[in-house]
PDB file of C-alpha atoms and ligand atoms in Angstrom:
ATOM      1  CA  ARG E  86      40.612  35.488  37.313  1.00 44.00           C
ATOM      2  CA  GLY E  87      39.137  39.391  39.167  1.00 46.00           C
ATOM      3  CA  GLU E  88      38.538  41.700  36.047  1.00 46.00           C
ATOM      4  CA  GLN E  89      38.849  39.506  33.632  1.00 56.00           C
ATOM      5  CA  ARG E  90      36.616  40.795  30.636  1.00 57.00           C
ATOM      6  CA  ARG E  91      34.967  37.751  29.440  1.00 63.00           C
ATOM      7  CA  ALA E  92      33.905  38.645  25.821  1.00 55.00           C
ATOM      8  CA  GLY E  93      30.144  40.507  25.911  1.00 57.00           C
ATOM      9  CA  GLY E  94      30.359  41.241  29.694  1.00 68.00           C
ATOM     10  CA  LEU E  95      33.002  41.330  32.288  1.00 83.00           C
ATOM     11  CA  GLY E  96      33.694  38.707  34.781  1.00 92.00           C
ATOM     12  CA  PRO E  97      31.877  37.186  37.889  1.00 96.00           C
ATOM     13  CA  ASP E  98      33.167  39.111  40.701  1.00 95.00           C
ATOM     14  CA  THR E  99      31.369  42.679  38.228  1.00 95.00           C
ATOM     15  CA  TRP E 100      28.412  40.943  38.256  1.00 97.00           C
ATOM     16  CA  ALA E 101      27.055  42.188  41.668  1.00 96.00           C
ATOM     17  CA  ALA E 102      27.018  46.149  40.500  1.00 95.00           C
ATOM     18  CA  ASP E 103      24.206  44.908  38.161  1.00 95.00           C
ATOM     19  CA  PHE E 104      22.740  42.366  39.531  1.00 97.00           C
ATOM     20  CA  PRO E 105      22.093  42.628  43.215  1.00 95.00           C
ATOM     21  CA  LEU E 106      21.629  38.746  44.012  1.00 98.00           C
ATOM     22  CA  ALA E 107      24.940  38.062  43.577  1.00 98.00           C
ATOM     23  CA  ASN E 108      25.356  38.234  47.101  1.00 98.00           C
ATOM     24  CA  GLY E 109      21.642  36.504  48.010  1.00 98.00           C
ATOM     25  CA  PRO E 110      21.184  33.972  50.315  1.00 98.00           C
ATOM     26  CA  ARG E 111      20.783  30.999  47.357  1.00 98.00           C
ATOM     27  CA  GLN E 112      23.981  31.326  45.246  1.00 98.00           C
ATOM     28  CA  SER E 113      25.327  28.148  43.125  1.00 99.00           C
ATOM     29  CA  PRO E 114      27.675  27.127  42.599  1.00 99.00           C
ATOM     30  CA  ILE E 115      29.050  25.783  46.053  1.00 99.00           C
ATOM     31  CA  ASN E 116      31.897  23.762  46.828  1.00 99.00           C
ATOM     32  CA  ILE E 117      29.770  20.402  47.951  1.00 99.00           C
ATOM     33  CA  ILE E 118      32.066  18.780  50.683  1.00 98.00           C
ATOM     34  CA  PRO E 119      31.276  15.516  50.368  1.00 98.00           C
ATOM     35  CA  LYS E 120      31.518  13.960  54.505  1.00 98.00           C
ATOM     36  CA  GLU E 121      29.450  17.975  56.364  1.00 98.00           C
ATOM     37  CA  ALA E 122      26.826  16.727  53.275  1.00 98.00           C
ATOM     38  CA  HIS E 123      23.223  15.130  55.068  1.00 98.00           C
ATOM     39  CA  TYR E 124      22.176  11.031  53.467  1.00 98.00           C
ATOM     40  CA  ASP E 125      18.451  11.757  53.371  1.00 98.00           C
ATOM     41  CA  PRO E 126      16.521   8.044  52.996  1.00 98.00           C
ATOM     42  CA  SER E 127      13.966  10.121  51.852  1.00 98.00           C
ATOM     43  CA  LEU E 128      15.458  11.126  48.609  1.00 98.00           C
ATOM     44  CA  LYS E 129      13.709   9.716  45.404  1.00 97.00           C
ATOM     45  CA  ALA E 130      15.817   7.955  42.615  1.00 96.00           C
ATOM     46  CA  LEU E 131      16.071  10.514  39.716  1.00 97.00           C
ATOM     47  CA  LYS E 132      14.292   9.195  36.788  1.00 96.00           C
ATOM     48  CA  ILE E 133      14.693  11.111  32.788  1.00 92.00           C
ATOM     49  CA  ARG E 134      12.853  10.516  30.191  1.00 91.00           C
ATOM     50  CA  TYR E 135      14.314  10.795  26.973  1.00 84.00           C
ATOM     51  CA  ASP E 136      11.572  11.524  23.705  1.00 78.00           C
ATOM     52  CA  PRO E 137      14.186  10.806  20.647  1.00 68.00           C
ATOM     53  CA  SER E 138      12.625  13.477  18.284  1.00 72.00           C
ATOM     54  CA  ASN E 139      12.686  16.826  21.027  1.00 86.00           C
ATOM     55  CA  THR E 140      16.257  18.299  20.056  1.00 91.00           C
ATOM     56  CA  LYS E 141      15.670  21.168  18.214  1.00 92.00           C
ATOM     57  CA  GLY E 142      19.574  22.695  17.297  1.00 96.00           C
ATOM     58  CA  ILE E 143      22.525  23.926  18.925  1.00 98.00           C
ATOM     59  CA  LEU E 144      24.079  27.979  19.440  1.00 98.00           C
ATOM     60  CA  ASN E 145      26.683  29.558  19.994  1.00 98.00           C
ATOM     61  CA  ASN E 146      25.167  31.779  22.844  1.00 98.00           C
ATOM     62  CA  GLY E 147      28.392  33.548  23.446  1.00 97.00           C
ATOM     63  CA  HIS E 148      28.543  32.015  27.466  1.00 96.00           C
ATOM     64  CA  SER E 149      28.794  28.912  26.040  1.00 98.00           C
ATOM     65  CA  PHE E 150      27.271  26.511  23.576  1.00 98.00           C
ATOM     66  CA  GLN E 151      24.168  24.983  24.661  1.00 98.00           C
ATOM     67  CA  VAL E 152      21.667  22.206  22.266  1.00 97.00           C
ATOM     68  CA  ASP E 153      18.036  23.233  22.813  1.00 96.00           C
ATOM     69  CA  PHE E 154      14.820  20.769  23.028  1.00 94.00           C
ATOM     70  CA  VAL E 155      11.854  21.348  22.184  1.00 89.00           C
ATOM     71  CA  ASP E 156       9.547  21.622  25.570  1.00 86.00           C
ATOM     72  CA  ASP E 157       6.262  24.264  24.151  1.00 83.00           C
ATOM     73  CA  THR E 158       3.502  23.194  22.674  1.00 64.00           C
ATOM     74  CA  ASP E 159       2.553  26.562  20.802  1.00 53.00           C
ATOM     75  CA  SER E 160       2.605  25.418  17.057  1.00 48.00           C
ATOM     76  CA  SER E 161       5.150  28.044  15.972  1.00 54.00           C
ATOM     77  CA  SER E 162       7.778  25.448  17.424  1.00 56.00           C
ATOM     78  CA  GLN E 163       6.664  22.547  15.902  1.00 54.00           C
ATOM     79  CA  GLN E 164       5.466  23.574  12.204  1.00 53.00           C
ATOM     80  CA  THR E 165       8.588  23.916   9.690  1.00 57.00           C
ATOM     81  CA  SER E 166       6.623  26.320   6.752  1.00 59.00           C
ATOM     82  CA  THR E 167       5.615  22.891   4.897  1.00 67.00           C
ATOM     83  CA  VAL E 168       5.156  20.485   6.600  1.00 67.00           C
ATOM     84  CA  PRO E 169       2.758  20.155  10.026  1.00 64.00           C
ATOM     85  CA  HIS E 170       4.743  18.653  12.358  1.00 59.00           C
ATOM     86  CA  PRO E 171       2.416  15.757  13.899  1.00 56.00           C
ATOM     87  CA  VAL E 172       2.323  17.336  18.280  1.00 57.00           C
ATOM     88  CA  ILE E 173       5.061  16.317  20.772  1.00 58.00           C
ATOM     89  CA  LEU E 174       3.731  13.074  22.003  1.00 59.00           C
ATOM     90  CA  TYR E 175       5.402  13.798  25.466  1.00 71.00           C
ATOM     91  CA  TYR E 176       8.929  15.752  26.192  1.00 85.00           C
ATOM     92  CA  THR E 177      11.566  14.838  27.622  1.00 91.00           C
ATOM     93  CA  THR E 178      10.996  14.741  31.700  1.00 94.00           C
ATOM     94  CA  LEU E 179      12.771  14.724  34.746  1.00 97.00           C
ATOM     95  CA  THR E 180      10.712  12.676  37.890  1.00 97.00           C
ATOM     96  CA  GLY E 181      11.640  11.586  41.271  1.00 97.00           C
ATOM     97  CA  GLY E 182      14.615  13.238  42.953  1.00 96.00           C
ATOM     98  CA  PRO E 183      14.658  15.484  45.580  1.00 98.00           C
ATOM     99  CA  ILE E 184      11.783  17.278  43.350  1.00 98.00           C
ATOM    100  CA  SER E 185       8.253  16.973  43.204  1.00 97.00           C
ATOM    101  CA  GLY E 186       5.972  16.989  39.365  1.00 96.00           C
ATOM    102  CA  VAL E 187       7.105  17.861  36.411  1.00 96.00           C
ATOM    103  CA  TYR E 188      10.461  18.886  34.590  1.00 97.00           C
ATOM    104  CA  ARG E 189      11.035  19.823  31.646  1.00 96.00           C
ATOM    105  CA  LEU E 190      13.952  19.520  29.144  1.00 95.00           C
ATOM    106  CA  LYS E 191      14.578  22.794  27.764  1.00 96.00           C
ATOM    107  CA  GLN E 192      18.690  22.647  27.101  1.00 97.00           C
ATOM    108  CA  PHE E 193      22.056  21.249  27.860  1.00 98.00           C
ATOM    109  CA  HIS E 194      24.862  23.823  28.166  1.00 98.00           C
ATOM    110  CA  PHE E 195      28.884  23.332  29.646  1.00 98.00           C
ATOM    111  CA  HIS E 196      31.148  25.389  31.358  1.00 98.00           C
ATOM    112  CA  TRP E 197      35.125  24.882  30.864  1.00 98.00           C
ATOM    113  CA  GLY E 198      38.785  26.109  31.348  1.00 98.00           C
ATOM    114  CA  GLY E 199      41.485  27.759  28.996  1.00 98.00           C
ATOM    115  CA  SER E 200      42.740  24.541  31.158  1.00 98.00           C
ATOM    116  CA  ASP E 201      42.755  21.132  32.854  1.00 97.00           C
ATOM    117  CA  ASN E 202      43.043  22.547  36.696  1.00 98.00           C
ATOM    118  CA  ARG E 203      39.723  24.791  36.005  1.00 98.00           C
ATOM    119  CA  GLY E 204      36.369  24.841  34.554  1.00 98.00           C
ATOM    120  CA  SER E 205      33.322  23.373  36.210  1.00 98.00           C
ATOM    121  CA  GLU E 206      31.710  25.593  38.367  1.00 98.00           C
ATOM    122  CA  HIS E 207      30.753  23.540  41.579  1.00 99.00           C
ATOM    123  CA  THR E 208      33.588  22.230  42.743  1.00 99.00           C
ATOM    124  CA  LEU E 209      34.997  18.272  44.909  1.00 98.00           C
ATOM    125  CA  ASN E 210      35.942  19.160  48.372  1.00 98.00           C
ATOM    126  CA  GLY E 211      37.622  22.781  46.855  1.00 98.00           C
ATOM    127  CA  ILE E 212      38.872  20.737  43.656  1.00 98.00           C
ATOM    128  CA  LYS E 213      37.693  21.643  40.132  1.00 98.00           C
ATOM    129  CA  PHE E 214      37.113  19.129  37.309  1.00 98.00           C
ATOM    130  CA  PRO E 215      37.816  20.377  33.577  1.00 98.00           C
ATOM    131  CA  CYS E 216      34.396  20.945  32.669  1.00 99.00           C
ATOM    132  CA  GLU E 217      30.905  20.396  34.336  1.00 99.00           C
ATOM    133  CA  LEU E 218      27.498  19.501  31.945  1.00 99.00           C
ATOM    134  CA  HIS E 219      24.449  21.207  32.689  1.00 98.00           C
ATOM    135  CA  LEU E 220      20.963  19.350  32.212  1.00 98.00           C
ATOM    136  CA  VAL E 221      18.474  22.205  32.232  1.00 98.00           C
ATOM    137  CA  HIS E 222      14.872  21.329  33.661  1.00 98.00           C
ATOM    138  CA  TRP E 223      11.351  23.722  34.265  1.00 98.00           C
ATOM    139  CA  ASN E 224       8.633  22.771  36.166  1.00 98.00           C
ATOM    140  CA  THR E 225       5.285  21.901  34.319  1.00 97.00           C
ATOM    141  CA  LYS E 226       2.938  23.556  36.896  1.00 98.00           C
ATOM    142  CA  TYR E 227       4.576  26.644  35.205  1.00 98.00           C
ATOM    143  CA  PRO E 228       3.342  28.148  31.758  1.00 97.00           C
ATOM    144  CA  SER E 229       7.436  28.328  30.534  1.00 96.00           C
ATOM    145  CA  PHE E 230      10.146  28.327  31.534  1.00 97.00           C
ATOM    146  CA  GLY E 231      10.580  31.807  31.641  1.00 98.00           C
ATOM    147  CA  GLU E 232       7.328  32.376  33.895  1.00 98.00           C
ATOM    148  CA  ALA E 233       8.949  29.044  36.360  1.00 98.00           C
ATOM    149  CA  ALA E 234      13.143  30.888  35.668  1.00 98.00           C
ATOM    150  CA  GLU E 235      11.518  33.505  37.858  1.00 98.00           C
ATOM    151  CA  LYS E 236       9.527  31.618  40.803  1.00 98.00           C
ATOM    152  CA  PRO E 237      12.143  29.147  44.268  1.00 98.00           C
ATOM    153  CA  ASP E 238      11.530  26.353  42.913  1.00 98.00           C
ATOM    154  CA  GLY E 239      10.554  26.404  39.000  1.00 98.00           C
ATOM    155  CA  LEU E 240      13.829  24.856  38.117  1.00 98.00           C
ATOM    156  CA  ALA E 241      16.045  22.130  38.496  1.00 98.00           C
ATOM    157  CA  VAL E 242      18.983  21.338  37.034  1.00 98.00           C
ATOM    158  CA  VAL E 243      21.522  17.898  36.763  1.00 98.00           C
ATOM    159  CA  GLY E 244      25.237  18.899  37.182  1.00 99.00           C
ATOM    160  CA  VAL E 245      27.197  16.351  35.855  1.00 99.00           C
ATOM    161  CA  PHE E 246      31.594  17.058  36.179  1.00 99.00           C
ATOM    162  CA  LEU E 247      34.045  16.174  33.466  1.00 99.00           C
ATOM    163  CA  LYS E 248      37.353  14.678  33.511  1.00 98.00           C
ATOM    164  CA  ILE E 249      40.250  14.075  31.909  1.00 98.00           C
ATOM    165  CA  GLY E 250      40.401  10.568  30.638  1.00 98.00           C
ATOM    166  CA  ALA E 251      39.359   8.316  27.782  1.00 97.00           C
ATOM    167  CA  ALA E 252      37.590   9.781  24.415  1.00 98.00           C
ATOM    168  CA  ASN E 253      33.632  10.006  24.788  1.00 98.00           C
ATOM    169  CA  PRO E 254      32.526   8.394  22.756  1.00 98.00           C
ATOM    170  CA  ARG E 255      29.439   9.904  23.536  1.00 98.00           C
ATOM    171  CA  LEU E 256      30.370  13.910  23.156  1.00 98.00           C
ATOM    172  CA  GLN E 257      31.148  12.832  19.643  1.00 96.00           C
ATOM    173  CA  LYS E 258      28.241  14.117  17.651  1.00 96.00           C
ATOM    174  CA  VAL E 259      28.408  17.076  19.936  1.00 98.00           C
ATOM    175  CA  LEU E 260      31.224  17.836  18.827  1.00 98.00           C
ATOM    176  CA  ASP E 261      31.571  17.135  15.399  1.00 98.00           C
ATOM    177  CA  ALA E 262      28.843  20.026  15.049  1.00 98.00           C
ATOM    178  CA  LEU E 263      31.045  22.686  16.878  1.00 98.00           C
ATOM    179  CA  ASP E 264      32.445  23.614  13.239  1.00 98.00           C
ATOM    180  CA  ALA E 265      29.459  24.919  12.216  1.00 98.00           C
ATOM    181  CA  ILE E 266      28.336  27.202  15.687  1.00 98.00           C
ATOM    182  CA  LYS E 267      32.181  29.009  15.826  1.00 98.00           C
ATOM    183  CA  THR E 268      30.746  32.294  17.009  1.00 98.00           C
ATOM    184  CA  LYS E 269      28.508  33.870  18.425  1.00 98.00           C
ATOM    185  CA  GLY E 270      24.965  33.414  17.649  1.00 98.00           C
ATOM    186  CA  LYS E 271      25.570  30.847  15.497  1.00 98.00           C
ATOM    187  CA  GLN E 272      23.614  27.780  15.470  1.00 98.00           C
ATOM    188  CA  THR E 273      22.969  25.301  13.403  1.00 98.00           C
ATOM    189  CA  THR E 274      20.166  22.735  13.329  1.00 95.00           C
ATOM    190  CA  PHE E 275      20.956  18.835  15.689  1.00 93.00           C
ATOM    191  CA  ALA E 276      18.905  15.864  15.302  1.00 91.00           C
ATOM    192  CA  ASN E 277      17.871  12.789  17.199  1.00 90.00           C
ATOM    193  CA  PHE E 278      19.677  13.451  20.297  1.00 93.00           C
ATOM    194  CA  ASP E 279      19.367  11.596  23.821  1.00 92.00           C
ATOM    195  CA  PRO E 280      20.749  13.949  27.367  1.00 94.00           C
ATOM    196  CA  LYS E 281      20.909  10.587  28.605  1.00 94.00           C
ATOM    197  CA  THR E 282      23.882   8.764  26.956  1.00 96.00           C
ATOM    198  CA  LEU E 283      26.253  11.846  28.716  1.00 97.00           C
ATOM    199  CA  LEU E 284      24.905  10.408  31.579  1.00 98.00           C
ATOM    200  CA  PRO E 285      26.884   8.864  33.907  1.00 98.00           C
ATOM    201  CA  GLY E 286      26.374   4.949  35.200  1.00 98.00           C
ATOM    202  CA  SER E 287      25.406   5.827  38.995  1.00 98.00           C
ATOM    203  CA  LEU E 288      22.649   8.433  39.708  1.00 98.00           C
ATOM    204  CA  ASP E 289      23.844   9.006  43.257  1.00 98.00           C
ATOM    205  CA  TYR E 290      23.763  13.260  43.371  1.00 98.00           C
ATOM    206  CA  TRP E 291      24.131  15.662  46.009  1.00 98.00           C
ATOM    207  CA  THR E 292      20.622  18.552  46.348  1.00 99.00           C
ATOM    208  CA  TYR E 293      20.437  21.822  47.409  1.00 99.00           C
ATOM    209  CA  GLU E 294      18.212  24.620  46.898  1.00 99.00           C
ATOM    210  CA  GLY E 295      20.505  27.614  44.946  1.00 99.00           C
ATOM    211  CA  SER E 296      20.546  29.833  41.417  1.00 99.00           C
ATOM    212  CA  LEU E 297      21.188  30.346  38.167  1.00 98.00           C
ATOM    213  CA  THR E 298      25.133  30.962  37.313  1.00 98.00           C
ATOM    214  CA  THR E 299      24.765  33.776  34.665  1.00 98.00           C
ATOM    215  CA  PRO E 300      23.263  36.575  35.572  1.00 97.00           C
ATOM    216  CA  PRO E 301      20.201  36.811  35.855  1.00 98.00           C
ATOM    217  CA  LEU E 302      21.473  35.018  38.680  1.00 98.00           C
ATOM    218  CA  LEU E 303      17.501  34.206  39.416  1.00 98.00           C
ATOM    219  CA  GLU E 304      17.196  31.907  42.169  1.00 99.00           C
ATOM    220  CA  SER E 305      15.334  29.600  41.098  1.00 98.00           C
ATOM    221  CA  VAL E 306      17.488  26.302  41.253  1.00 99.00           C
ATOM    222  CA  THR E 307      16.562  22.844  42.534  1.00 99.00           C
ATOM    223  CA  TRP E 308      20.513  21.477  41.939  1.00 99.00           C
ATOM    224  CA  ILE E 309      20.809  17.763  41.593  1.00 98.00           C
ATOM    225  CA  VAL E 310      25.179  17.125  41.466  1.00 99.00           C
ATOM    226  CA  LEU E 311      25.880  13.529  39.813  1.00 98.00           C
ATOM    227  CA  LYS E 312      28.641  12.257  42.490  1.00 98.00           C
ATOM    228  CA  GLU E 313      30.565   9.679  38.891  1.00 98.00           C
ATOM    229  CA  PRO E 314      31.292  12.123  36.881  1.00 98.00           C
ATOM    230  CA  ILE E 315      32.240  11.410  32.798  1.00 98.00           C
ATOM    231  CA  SER E 316      35.257  10.875  30.881  1.00 98.00           C
ATOM    232  CA  ILE E 317      36.476  13.030  28.120  1.00 98.00           C
ATOM    233  CA  SER E 318      40.106  13.251  26.240  1.00 98.00           C
ATOM    234  CA  PRO E 319      42.432  16.666  26.447  1.00 98.00           C
ATOM    235  CA  ALA E 320      41.843  16.803  22.141  1.00 98.00           C
ATOM    236  CA  GLN E 321      37.822  16.851  23.280  1.00 98.00           C
ATOM    237  CA  MET E 322      38.853  19.820  25.902  1.00 98.00           C
ATOM    238  CA  ALA E 323      40.443  21.371  22.743  1.00 98.00           C
ATOM    239  CA  LYS E 324      38.176  20.954  20.822  1.00 98.00           C
ATOM    240  CA  PHE E 325      35.286  22.780  23.454  1.00 98.00           C
ATOM    241  CA  ARG E 326      38.294  25.396  23.731  1.00 98.00           C
ATOM    242  CA  SER E 327      37.922  26.410  20.121  1.00 98.00           C
ATOM    243  CA  LEU E 328      35.020  28.109  19.545  1.00 98.00           C
ATOM    244  CA  LEU E 329      34.902  32.033  20.239  1.00 98.00           C
ATOM    245  CA  PHE E 330      33.361  34.148  22.875  1.00 98.00           C
ATOM    246  CA  THR E 331      33.339  36.245  20.007  1.00 97.00           C
ATOM    247  CA  GLY E 332      31.086  37.113  16.714  1.00 97.00           C
ATOM    248  CA  ASP E 333      31.909  36.948  13.102  1.00 97.00           C
ATOM    249  CA  GLY E 334      34.082  40.087  12.576  1.00 94.00           C
ATOM    250  CA  GLU E 335      35.191  41.033  15.963  1.00 96.00           C
ATOM    251  CA  ALA E 336      38.511  40.594  16.953  1.00 97.00           C
ATOM    252  CA  PRO E 337      38.526  36.808  18.068  1.00 97.00           C
ATOM    253  CA  CYS E 338      38.146  35.993  22.029  1.00 97.00           C
ATOM    254  CA  TYR E 339      38.346  32.057  22.154  1.00 98.00           C
ATOM    255  CA  MET E 340      35.880  30.453  24.372  1.00 98.00           C
ATOM    256  CA  VAL E 341      37.503  29.707  27.579  1.00 98.00           C
ATOM    257  CA  ASP E 342      37.007  29.883  31.860  1.00 98.00           C
ATOM    258  CA  ASN E 343      32.980  30.864  30.775  1.00 98.00           C
ATOM    259  CA  TYR E 344      32.629  28.911  35.086  1.00 98.00           C
ATOM    260  CA  ARG E 345      31.272  31.754  38.559  1.00 98.00           C
ATOM    261  CA  PRO E 346      33.495  30.057  40.591  1.00 98.00           C
ATOM    262  CA  PRO E 347      31.828  28.373  44.553  1.00 98.00           C
ATOM    263  CA  GLN E 348      29.475  31.397  46.471  1.00 98.00           C
ATOM    264  CA  PRO E 349      28.859  31.259  49.987  1.00 98.00           C
ATOM    265  CA  LEU E 350      26.515  28.481  51.575  1.00 98.00           C
ATOM    266  CA  LYS E 351      24.996  31.089  53.757  1.00 98.00           C
ATOM    267  CA  GLY E 352      23.473  27.580  55.882  1.00 98.00           C
ATOM    268  CA  ARG E 353      22.329  25.812  53.491  1.00 98.00           C
ATOM    269  CA  LEU E 354      22.188  22.320  53.696  1.00 98.00           C
ATOM    270  CA  VAL E 355      22.883  19.639  51.278  1.00 99.00           C
ATOM    271  CA  ARG E 356      21.514  15.891  50.281  1.00 98.00           C
ATOM    272  CA  ALA E 357      22.882  12.811  49.583  1.00 98.00           C
ATOM    273  CA  SER E 358      20.458  10.439  47.981  1.00 98.00           C
ATOM    274  CA  PHE E 359      23.428   7.532  48.974  1.00 98.00           C
ATOM    275  CA  LYS E 360      25.128   6.838  51.925  1.00 96.00           C
TER     276      LYS E 360
HETATM  277  N1  LIG T 456      24.825  27.467  34.340  1.00 83.72           N
HETATM  278  S1  LIG T 456      22.951  27.756  34.605  1.00 83.72           S
HETATM  279  O1  LIG T 456      22.943  28.045  36.630  1.00 83.72           O
HETATM  280  O2  LIG T 456      22.826  25.946  34.651  1.00 83.72           O
HETATM  281  C1  LIG T 456      22.178  28.355  33.954  1.00 83.72           C
HETATM  282  C2  LIG T 456      20.863  28.220  33.404  1.00 83.72           C
HETATM  283  C3  LIG T 456      19.900  28.631  31.824  1.00 83.72           C
HETATM  284  C4  LIG T 456      20.458  29.954  32.013  1.00 83.72           C
HETATM  285  C5  LIG T 456      19.487  30.597  31.125  1.00 83.72           C
HETATM  286  O3  LIG T 456      18.811  30.333  30.518  1.00 83.72           O
HETATM  287  N2  LIG T 456      19.661  32.224  30.955  1.00 83.72           N
HETATM  288  C6  LIG T 456      18.838  33.004  30.126  1.00 83.72           C
HETATM  289  C7  LIG T 456      17.412  32.651  30.409  1.00 83.72           C
HETATM  290  C8  LIG T 456      17.291  33.748  31.543  1.00 83.72           C
HETATM  291  F1  LIG T 456      18.405  33.754  33.038  1.00 83.72           F
HETATM  292  C9  LIG T 456      16.392  33.887  32.328  1.00 83.72           C
HETATM  293  F2  LIG T 456      15.473  34.554  33.747  1.00 83.72           F
HETATM  294  C10 LIG T 456      14.869  33.977  31.149  1.00 83.72           C
HETATM  295  F3  LIG T 456      13.916  33.672  32.040  1.00 83.72           F
HETATM  296  C11 LIG T 456      14.977  33.015  30.529  1.00 83.72           C
HETATM  297  F4  LIG T 456      13.833  33.247  29.182  1.00 83.72           F
HETATM  298  C12 LIG T 456      16.121  33.298  30.074  1.00 83.72           C
HETATM  299  F5  LIG T 456      15.608  31.589  28.848  1.00 83.72           F
HETATM  300  C13 LIG T 456      21.804  30.787  32.740  1.00 83.72           C
HETATM  301  C14 LIG T 456      22.625  29.740  33.265  1.00 83.72           C
HETATM  302 ZN1  LIG T 457      25.397  26.581  33.785  1.00 83.72          ZN
END
């Protein structure tokens, strides 16, 4: 895809000019070779705890769409103009796995291709999946996501592969909201969505130290990539591909191929939570 335009910016091959981290020592995504991963019996099971009241909205951000969660306590984010909300009692949190401490879910989003032979960011033995889900969490030892994004242990992203198969009923609520956020900058309300319903039966994972996969490519992500994919049907994939990179009034450009290809491992260890 090289220099091919991705609306609102140029492709991954051009990022190094403005973001020198693009050629850094711990960039993401990577190609995962299961046979070269090291089983680590000290890795704990992932624990995800979800509070249904946490979902905030769904947004077309011009390079993907994301479902945002309430992840801060300041009143502005929870008070509506008239009715004050009770302070959220607890958040959607990730603990266990390769991380220590409590990480809070901020948003989830996807990456996908223009056809079923590409779209995922991580690859398995060089194989690309048509789509990949990212659940983005930040370490609550830091005051905010923005601060955490600058720290080497600041973020944890759970990656889930999607493979073509039967229609996935768990995706339907997300898909139904896409008509309202077709163009860049559009957002709509989205309530009571349990992100745990998007996870596969097994929480076996590979983990390695990496980065954000879009600029500013910050090297602050502990990646946790699940071994078991979830399914998505061709019709559901087509719905993702009907979104636009472009804003209202711009020449329309379909939101496809919003993935960064695998980056050099540079000596990093990939650990497996399973034999
Ligand atoms: N594909 S992925 O690796 O899962 C990924 C996850 C999150 C972001 C993100 O939040 N970007 C905007 C953003 C930043 F990149 C920051 F560095 C920051 F501090 C922000 F507050 C912020 F919103 C980018 C890529
Ligand atoms: Zn992502």
